[in-house]
Coordinates of C-alpha atoms and ligand atoms in Angstrom, one line a residue:
X403 CA -17.1 10.4 -9.4
X404 CA -18.8 7.5 -6.5
X405 CA -16.5 7.9 -2.8
X406 CA -13.7 5.3 -2.7
X407 CA -16.3 4.4 0.5
X408 CA -19.3 3.9 -1.7
X409 CA -17.4 2.1 -4.5
X410 CA -15.6 -0.2 -2.3
X411 CA -18.8 -1.2 -0.1
X412 CA -20.8 -1.8 -3.8
X413 CA -17.8 -4.0 -4.2
X414 CA -17.8 -6.0 -1.0
X415 CA -21.6 -6.5 -1.3
X416 CA -22.1 -7.5 -4.4
X417 CA -19.4 -10.1 -4.5
X418 CA -21.2 -11.4 -0.6
X419 CA -24.5 -11.5 -2.0
X420 CA -23.3 -13.9 -5.4
X421 CA -21.2 -16.1 -2.8
X422 CA -23.8 -16.6 -0.9
X423 CA -26.8 -16.6 -4.2
X424 CA -24.2 -19.5 -5.5
X425 CA -24.0 -21.2 -2.3
X426 CA -27.7 -21.3 -1.3
X427 CA -27.9 -22.8 -5.1
X428 CA -25.9 -25.6 -4.2
X429 CA -27.1 -26.5 -1.1
X430 CA -30.6 -26.5 -2.4
X431 CA -29.4 -29.0 -5.3
X432 CA -27.8 -31.1 -3.1
X433 CA -30.8 -31.1 -0.3
X434 CA -32.7 -31.7 -3.0
X435 CA -30.6 -34.5 -5.1
X436 CA -30.6 -36.9 -2.1
X437 CA -33.3 -36.3 -1.2
X438 CA -35.0 -37.3 -4.5
X439 CA -32.8 -40.5 -4.1
X440 CA -33.9 -41.0 -0.7
X441 CA -37.9 -40.7 -1.3
X442 CA -37.0 -43.0 -4.8
X443 CA -35.7 -45.3 -2.3
X444 CA -38.6 -45.4 0.1
X445 CA -41.2 -45.8 -2.9
X446 CA -38.5 -48.4 -4.2
X447 CA -39.5 -50.6 -1.0
X448 CA -42.6 -49.4 -1.0
X449 CA -43.6 -51.1 -4.4
X450 CA -41.8 -54.0 -3.6
X451 CA -43.5 -54.3 0.3
X452 CA -46.8 -54.3 -2.3
X453 CA -45.6 -56.9 -4.5
X454 CA -44.9 -58.6 -0.9
X455 CA -48.2 -58.1 0.1
X456 CA -49.9 -59.5 -2.3
X457 CA -47.8 -62.3 -2.5
X458 CA -48.7 -63.3 1.2
X459 CA -52.4 -63.3 0.6
X460 CA -52.7 -65.1 -2.3
X461 CA -50.0 -68.0 -0.5
X462 CA -52.8 -68.1 2.2
X463 CA -55.8 -68.2 -0.5
X464 CA -54.6 -70.2 -3.1
X465 CA -56.0 -68.3 -5.5
X466 CA -57.8 -64.3 -6.3
X467 CA -61.3 -63.2 -5.3
X468 CA -62.1 -59.7 -5.6
X469 CA -61.8 -58.7 -2.2
X470 CA -58.0 -60.0 -2.4
X471 CA -56.3 -57.8 0.1
X472 CA -57.8 -54.9 -0.9
X473 CA -57.4 -53.3 2.7
X474 CA -54.4 -51.5 1.5
X475 CA -56.6 -50.1 -0.7
X476 CA -57.2 -47.5 2.5
X477 CA -53.2 -47.1 2.9
X478 CA -53.4 -46.2 -0.9
X479 CA -55.4 -43.3 -0.8
X480 CA -53.9 -41.8 1.8
X481 CA -51.0 -41.8 0.2
X482 CA -51.5 -41.0 -2.6
X483 CA -51.0 -43.6 -5.2
X484 CA -53.8 -46.3 -6.8
X485 CA -53.8 -49.9 -6.6
X486 CA -55.4 -52.5 -9.1
X487 CA -55.2 -56.6 -9.4
X488 CA -54.5 -58.3 -12.0
X489 CA -54.9 -62.1 -13.1
X490 CA -52.5 -64.2 -15.3
X491 CA -54.6 -62.9 -18.0
X492 CA -54.2 -59.5 -16.7
X493 CA -58.0 -59.1 -16.1
X494 CA -58.8 -56.0 -13.7
X495 CA -60.0 -58.8 -10.9
X496 CA -60.2 -55.0 -8.9
X497 CA -58.4 -51.7 -9.1
X498 CA -58.7 -48.2 -7.9
X499 CA -59.6 -44.6 -9.7
X500 CA -56.4 -42.9 -11.0
X501 CA -59.6 -40.1 -10.5
X502 CA -59.7 -40.4 -7.3
X503 CA -57.0 -39.4 -6.4
X504 CA -56.1 -37.0 -8.7
X505 CA -57.5 -34.3 -6.7
X506 CA -55.1 -34.4 -3.9
X507 CA -51.5 -35.1 -6.2
X508 CA -52.3 -32.3 -8.4
X509 CA -52.2 -29.7 -5.4
X510 CA -48.9 -31.6 -4.2
X511 CA -47.8 -31.8 -7.2
X512 CA -48.9 -28.3 -7.6
X513 CA -47.0 -26.9 -4.6
X514 CA -43.6 -28.6 -5.1
X515 CA -42.5 -28.8 -8.7
X516 CA -45.3 -26.2 -9.9
X517 CA -46.8 -28.4 -12.8
X518 CA -49.7 -30.8 -12.0
X519 CA -47.7 -33.9 -12.6
X520 CA -48.5 -36.9 -14.8
X521 CA -49.9 -40.1 -14.1
X522 CA -47.6 -43.3 -14.8
X523 CA -48.1 -46.9 -13.6
X524 CA -45.9 -49.6 -13.6
X525 CA -46.2 -53.0 -13.7
X526 CA -45.5 -56.0 -11.1
X527 CA -45.3 -59.4 -11.1
X528 CA -46.8 -61.7 -7.8
X529 CA -44.8 -65.2 -7.9
X530 CA -46.0 -68.2 -6.3
X531 CA -43.5 -71.1 -6.2
X532 CA -41.9 -69.4 -9.0
X533 CA -44.6 -69.0 -11.3
X534 CA -46.9 -65.8 -11.7
X535 CA -50.0 -66.0 -10.7
X536 CA -50.9 -62.3 -11.3
X537 CA -50.0 -58.4 -11.7
X538 CA -50.8 -55.7 -9.6
X539 CA -50.2 -52.4 -11.1
X540 CA -48.8 -49.4 -9.2
X541 CA -49.9 -45.9 -10.4
X542 CA -48.5 -42.7 -9.0
X543 CA -48.7 -38.8 -10.3
X544 CA -44.8 -38.4 -11.3
X545 CA -42.0 -36.8 -10.9
X546 CA -42.3 -38.2 -7.0
X547 CA -44.1 -38.3 -5.2
X548 CA -44.2 -36.9 -1.3
X549 CA -45.9 -36.8 1.8
X550 CA -46.8 -33.9 3.9
X551 CA -44.2 -35.0 6.1
X552 CA -41.5 -34.8 2.9
X553 CA -43.1 -32.0 1.9
X554 CA -42.9 -30.0 5.2
X555 CA -38.5 -30.9 5.3
X556 CA -38.4 -29.5 1.9
X557 CA -40.3 -26.3 3.4
X558 CA -37.9 -25.9 6.6
X559 CA -35.0 -26.4 4.4
X560 CA -35.7 -23.8 1.8
X561 CA -37.0 -21.2 4.5
X562 CA -33.7 -22.1 6.5
X563 CA -32.3 -21.2 3.1
X564 CA -33.8 -17.9 2.9
X565 CA -33.4 -17.2 6.0
X566 CA -29.4 -17.6 6.0
X567 CA -29.2 -16.3 2.7
X568 CA -30.7 -12.5 4.6
X569 CA -28.9 -12.6 7.3
X570 CA -25.8 -13.1 5.3
X571 CA -26.5 -10.3 3.0
X572 CA -26.9 -7.9 6.4
X573 CA -23.3 -9.2 7.7
X574 CA -22.1 -8.8 4.7
X575 CA -23.4 -5.2 5.0
X576 CA -22.2 -4.7 8.3
X577 CA -18.9 -5.9 7.1
X578 CA -18.8 -3.7 3.9
X579 CA -19.5 -0.5 5.7
X580 CA -16.4 -1.1 9.0
X581 CA -14.1 -2.1 6.2
X582 CA -14.9 0.4 3.4
X583 CA -14.5 3.0 6.6
X584 CA -11.4 1.4 7.3
X585 CA -9.5 2.4 4.2
X586 CA -11.3 5.7 2.9
X587 CA -10.8 7.4 6.1
X588 CA -7.2 7.5 5.2
X589 CA -7.3 7.6 2.4
X590 CA -10.2 11.1 2.3
X591 CA -7.7 12.5 4.9
X592 CA -4.8 12.2 2.8
X593 CA -6.8 13.2 -0.2
X594 CA -7.8 16.5 2.2
X595 CA -4.2 17.1 3.3
X596 CA -3.0 17.0 -0.4
X597 CA -5.4 19.4 -1.4
X598 CA -4.6 21.4 1.7
X599 CA -0.4 21.2 0.8
X600 CA -1.2 22.2 -2.8
X601 CA -3.2 25.1 -2.1
X602 CA 0.1 26.7 0.1
X603 CA -0.9 25.7 3.1
X604 CA 2.4 23.6 4.8
X605 CA 1.5 23.1 8.0
X606 CA -1.5 21.2 7.1
X607 CA -0.9 17.5 8.5
X608 CA -2.9 14.1 8.4
X609 CA -2.4 12.9 11.6
X610 CA -5.1 9.6 11.4
X611 CA -3.6 5.9 12.2
X612 CA -4.1 3.3 9.9
X613 CA -3.3 -0.3 10.9
X614 CA -2.9 -1.1 7.5
X615 CA 0.5 -0.9 6.4
X616 CA 0.3 0.8 2.7
X617 CA -1.8 3.0 4.5
X618 CA 0.2 4.5 7.4
X619 CA 3.0 4.9 5.0
X620 CA 0.8 6.6 2.7
X621 CA -0.3 9.2 5.8
X622 CA 3.5 9.0 6.9
X623 CA 4.8 9.8 2.9
X624 CA 2.1 12.3 2.8
X625 CA 3.5 14.1 6.1
X626 CA 6.8 13.9 5.5
X627 CA 6.9 15.5 1.8
X628 CA 4.4 18.6 4.0
X629 CA 6.9 19.1 6.1
X630 CA 9.5 19.1 3.3
X631 CA 7.1 21.5 1.3
X632 CA 7.5 23.7 4.2
X633 CA 10.9 23.4 4.6
X634 CA 11.9 24.6 1.4
X635 CA 9.1 27.3 0.7
X636 CA 11.1 28.7 4.1
X637 CA 14.7 28.8 1.7
X638 CA 12.9 29.8 -1.1
X639 CA 11.5 32.8 1.1
X640 CA 14.8 33.1 2.8
X641 CA 16.7 33.0 -0.3
X642 CA 14.8 35.7 -2.5
X643 CA 15.3 38.1 0.7
X644 CA 19.2 37.5 0.8
X645 CA 19.8 37.4 -2.5
X646 CA 18.0 41.3 -2.4
X647 CA 19.8 42.4 0.3
X648 CA 23.2 41.5 -1.3
X649 CA 22.4 43.2 -4.1
X650 CA 20.9 45.6 -2.2
X651 CA 23.3 46.1 0.0
X652 CA 26.1 47.7 -2.7
X653 CA 23.7 49.0 -5.4
X654 CA 22.6 51.9 -2.0
X655 CA 26.1 52.5 -1.6
X656 CA 26.9 53.2 -4.7
X657 CA 23.7 55.4 -5.6
X658 CA 24.8 57.4 -1.9
X659 CA 27.9 57.8 -3.5
X660 CA 28.1 58.4 -7.0
X661 CA 24.6 61.0 -5.8
X662 CA 27.0 62.5 -3.4
X663 CA 29.5 62.9 -5.8
X664 CA 27.7 64.8 -8.5
X665 CA 26.1 67.2 -5.5
X666 CA 29.9 67.9 -5.0
X667 CA 30.0 67.0 -1.6
X668 CA 32.3 63.8 -1.8
X669 CA 35.1 64.7 -4.3
X670 CA 35.8 62.4 -7.3
X671 CA 39.1 61.2 -6.7
X672 CA 41.0 58.0 -7.0
X673 CA 40.2 56.5 -3.5
X674 CA 36.2 57.4 -4.0
X675 CA 36.1 55.2 -6.9
X676 CA 38.6 52.6 -5.9
X677 CA 35.8 52.1 -3.2
X678 CA 33.4 52.3 -5.6
X679 CA 35.2 49.7 -7.7
X680 CA 35.4 47.3 -5.0
X681 CA 31.5 47.6 -5.1
X682 CA 30.7 46.6 -7.9
X683 CA 33.6 43.6 -7.1
X684 CA 31.6 42.3 -4.5
X685 CA 28.1 42.2 -7.2
X686 CA 30.1 40.4 -9.7
X687 CA 30.9 38.5 -6.9
X688 CA 27.6 37.8 -5.7
X689 CA 26.7 36.8 -9.7
X690 CA 29.8 34.9 -10.6
X691 CA 29.1 32.3 -7.5
X692 CA 25.5 32.2 -8.5
X693 CA 26.8 31.3 -11.7
X694 CA 29.4 28.7 -10.0
X695 CA 26.3 27.3 -8.5
X696 CA 24.5 26.9 -11.5
X697 CA 27.9 25.1 -12.5
X698 CA 27.3 22.9 -10.1
X699 CA 23.7 21.5 -10.1
X700 CA 24.4 20.8 -13.7
X701 CA 24.0 16.5 -13.9
X702 CA 26.4 16.5 -16.7
X703 CA 29.8 17.1 -15.1
X704 CA 32.5 16.2 -15.8
X705 CA 35.0 14.6 -13.8
X706 CA 38.1 13.3 -13.8
X707 CA 38.2 10.4 -11.7
X708 CA 41.8 8.9 -11.1
X709 CA 43.8 7.1 -8.2
X710 CA 45.1 9.3 -5.8
X711 CA 45.9 9.8 -2.0
X712 CA 43.8 11.5 -0.2
X713 CA 46.0 11.9 2.8
X714 CA 48.6 13.9 0.4
X715 CA 46.1 15.9 -1.0
X716 CA 44.4 17.3 2.2
X717 CA 47.8 18.0 3.0
X718 CA 48.9 20.0 0.0
X719 CA 45.5 21.5 0.5
X720 CA 46.4 22.3 4.5
X721 CA 49.6 23.8 3.4
X722 CA 48.3 26.3 0.9
X723 CA 46.3 27.9 4.5
X724 CA 49.1 28.0 6.6
X725 CA 49.2 31.6 5.9
X726 CA 45.4 31.8 6.5
X727 CA 46.5 29.9 10.3
X728 CA 48.8 32.5 10.9
X729 CA 47.4 35.9 9.8
X730 CA 44.4 34.9 11.9
X731 CA 46.3 33.1 15.1
X732 CA 44.6 29.9 14.9
X733 CA 46.3 26.5 16.0
X734 CA 46.2 24.0 12.7
X735 CA 46.9 20.1 13.6
X736 CA 47.2 17.7 10.6
X737 CA 46.3 14.3 12.3
X738 CA 47.1 11.4 9.9
X739 CA 46.8 7.6 11.5
X740 CA 50.2 5.8 10.9
X741 CA 49.9 2.8 8.1
X742 CA 46.3 3.2 6.8
X743 CA 46.2 3.2 3.0
X744 CA 44.1 6.3 1.9
X745 CA 44.4 5.9 -1.5
X746 CA 40.4 6.5 -3.5
X747 CA 39.9 7.0 -6.8
X748 CA 38.6 10.7 -7.8
X749 CA 38.9 14.0 -9.2
X750 CA 41.8 15.5 -7.6
X751 CA 40.3 19.6 -8.5
X752 CA 37.0 19.0 -7.2
X753 CA 38.2 17.2 -4.1
X754 CA 41.1 19.6 -3.9
X755 CA 38.1 22.6 -3.6
X756 CA 35.6 20.4 -0.9
X757 CA 38.5 20.9 1.2
X758 CA 39.1 24.7 0.3
X759 CA 35.4 24.8 1.1
X760 CA 35.5 23.6 4.5
X761 CA 38.9 24.4 5.9
X762 CA 37.9 28.1 4.3
X763 CA 34.8 27.7 6.4
X764 CA 36.6 26.9 9.6
X765 CA 39.4 29.8 9.3
X766 CA 36.2 32.4 8.7
X767 CA 33.9 30.9 11.8
X768 CA 36.8 30.7 14.6
X769 CA 37.9 33.6 16.5
X770 CA 41.7 33.9 16.8
X771 CA 43.1 32.4 19.3
X772 CA 41.0 29.2 18.1
X773 CA 41.7 25.8 16.9
X774 CA 41.8 23.6 13.5
X775 CA 42.5 20.2 13.7
X776 CA 42.2 17.5 10.8
X777 CA 41.7 13.9 11.3
X778 CA 42.6 10.8 9.1
X779 CA 42.1 7.3 9.2
X780 CA 40.9 4.2 7.6
X781 CA 38.7 1.1 8.5
X782 CA 38.5 -1.9 5.8
X783 CA 36.4 0.0 3.3
X784 CA 36.4 3.7 3.6
X785 CA 38.4 6.4 4.3
X786 CA 37.4 8.8 6.6
X787 CA 38.2 13.0 6.9
X788 CA 37.2 15.0 9.8
X789 CA 37.9 18.8 9.6
X790 CA 36.8 20.0 13.4
X791 CA 36.8 23.3 15.0
X792 CA 36.2 25.1 17.7
X793 CA 34.8 28.4 16.6
X794 CA 30.9 30.2 17.0
X795 CA 29.3 26.5 16.0
X796 CA 25.9 26.0 14.6
X797 CA 22.6 26.5 16.0
X798 CA 20.3 23.4 16.2
X799 CA 17.7 25.0 13.7
X800 CA 20.8 25.5 11.3
X801 CA 21.8 22.8 10.8
X802 CA 19.7 20.5 9.3
X803 CA 19.7 23.7 6.0
X804 CA 23.7 24.6 5.7
X805 CA 24.1 22.0 2.6
X806 CA 21.3 24.2 1.2
X807 CA 21.9 26.9 -2.1
X808 CA 22.7 30.2 -0.1
X809 CA 21.5 29.1 3.4
X810 CA 23.9 31.3 5.4
X811 CA 23.6 30.9 9.9
X812 CA 22.0 33.7 11.2
X813 CA 25.4 35.0 13.0
X814 CA 26.6 34.4 9.8
X815 CA 24.9 36.3 7.8
X816 CA 25.2 39.4 9.6
X817 CA 28.8 39.3 10.8
X818 CA 30.9 37.6 7.9
X819 CA 31.7 37.4 4.0
X820 CA 30.6 34.6 2.4
X821 CA 27.8 33.6 -0.1
X822 CA 26.1 30.0 1.4
X823 CA 26.9 27.5 -2.3
X824 CA 30.4 26.7 0.1
X825 CA 28.5 23.7 1.7
X826 CA 26.2 23.4 -1.1
X827 CA 29.1 22.4 -3.7
X828 CA 31.0 20.0 -0.7
X829 CA 28.1 17.9 -0.7
X830 CA 28.1 17.8 -4.5
X831 CA 30.9 16.9 -5.7
X832 CA 31.1 14.4 -2.5
X833 CA 28.0 13.1 -3.9
X834 CA 29.5 12.8 -7.3
X835 CA 31.9 10.3 -5.4
X836 CA 29.5 7.7 -3.8
X837 CA 30.5 9.9 -0.6
X838 CA 29.0 11.2 2.3
X839 CA 29.5 13.9 4.6
X840 CA 28.1 14.9 7.7
X841 CA 28.0 17.5 10.8
X842 CA 28.3 17.5 15.0
X843 CA 28.5 20.7 15.7
X844 CA 27.7 22.8 19.5
X845 CA 26.4 26.3 19.5
X846 CA 29.6 28.6 20.5
X847 CA 31.6 25.1 21.1
X848 CA 32.4 24.5 17.2
X849 CA 31.9 22.2 14.5
X850 CA 33.4 19.0 12.7
X851 CA 32.3 18.1 9.3
X852 CA 33.4 13.9 8.9
X853 CA 33.5 12.8 5.1
X854 CA 33.3 9.4 4.2
X855 CA 34.9 8.1 1.3
X856 CA 34.9 4.4 -0.3
X857 CA 38.5 3.3 -0.2
X858 CA 40.0 1.9 -3.8
X859 CA 40.2 -1.7 -4.2
X860 CA 42.2 -3.7 -7.2
X861 CA 38.6 -4.4 -8.4
X862 CA 36.4 -1.7 -8.2
Ligands
ADP2212 P1 28.9 30.7 3.3 O1 30.4 30.3 5.0 O2 29.3 31.5 2.2 O3 28.1 31.1 4.3 P2 28.7 27.7 3.0 O4 27.1 26.8 2.5 O5 29.6 27.2 3.2 O6 28.5 29.5 2.7 O7 28.6 27.2 4.4 C1 26.5 27.7 5.5 C2 26.5 27.9 6.5 O8 26.6 26.9 7.2 C3 27.3 29.2 7.3 O9 27.1 30.8 6.8 C4 27.5 28.7 8.8 O10 26.4 29.1 8.9 C5 27.0 28.2 8.5 N1 28.7 26.5 8.8 C6 28.9 26.8 7.4 N2 31.0 26.3 8.2 C7 31.2 26.5 9.4 C8 31.5 25.9 10.6 N3 32.8 25.3 10.3 N4 31.6 26.8 11.5 C9 30.6 27.2 11.9 N5 28.8 27.3 11.1 C10 30.0 26.5 9.4

């Protein structure tokens, strides 16, 4: 298997090389074509210049001699073309031998085209007073004839293209290394973090920063995942210790008392047996609580939804608590905003359970002489209920967990009776009503639970 960095580098380099070679090929093709056109143009111009030259000679002498225009032979040799002068009957007056330019031309052709080329000649008419007075045969090795400057020009172009290819490839390699590092480093870091998390090291974090949005999100997500796993792990450990504690206490009491009875230390009487029975009941309650929780965890919880007035529902629940408030000497107030409509869609029994749980907690966690108040108000879309007490409050570190299964705050675990499922059930029921619960608490000062319900609308 290859690393992402290696793979990315290979892809970038491969694409760059293909692009550069393609570009170089196209540039080369275009330059060659344009250059060949230019050379052919030059040769055509040369041919008409030669014909023109012989016409001038004839105009001057009015006849052909063995030396007519022979001065041009030198230029012809130097430029690798062959000339033959013919009279009107196409008899040779004078002519150059193609073999004389063969060696030079072959060498050039070999260098430029990789083949010796083929000798070809073309006949041009020489005219005087619109009459043909002779012919000139111009021959050369094809495909095209190049001068030394032409060849130098072509070689320089090709060399530049080659150098550009090499430079482009070097730049592509450097860029590929930088880019692939930018991609691979965060991915590698996230991958290492996930391996450490899967090995149970929930403190491990990925600290690498990336300016690529998706990779930055990935890093952030793995860190959040790690934090959540750590929290869940702590909750799980606490849960196990809580359950075993809850089970061990009644079991110990039962065992000690029964042993004392067997040994005759305690008398076996109705009072003792009642006491033991209370413990058995407490034990049973714990198991019941776990059962209730399991029921609420069941996604397919059936709701009996209907239109109801939340103010009436809260009033009826709080009325049931009036004796409890009185017994614990807690002042209770229900504050309902006037002229508002508190109609919502909901399951009456389940929502009653929500307020029973919240009020039970308020009473449980508020000292005698304290106060509990429920405020009800509504805006355009929502019905808002606030259950406020000035009780013991919740520690900041406990706040994020109070809605977790079987989670109980430090003080409540040691000082009050409870199961740690009341708020879990509240949250579950509210979620099924698309309602939201918020908590505000100051340790030692009091707690407020704020519930937001969607108001009932005709077209809901
Ligand atoms: P229980 O009350 O049975 O312990 P809950 O799920 O109802 O379980 O509550 C979870 C924890 O939240 C409690 O143990 C307690 O620490 C904290 N809590 C809930 N309501 C209040 C409140 N009104 N005041 C202070 N602490 C509270």
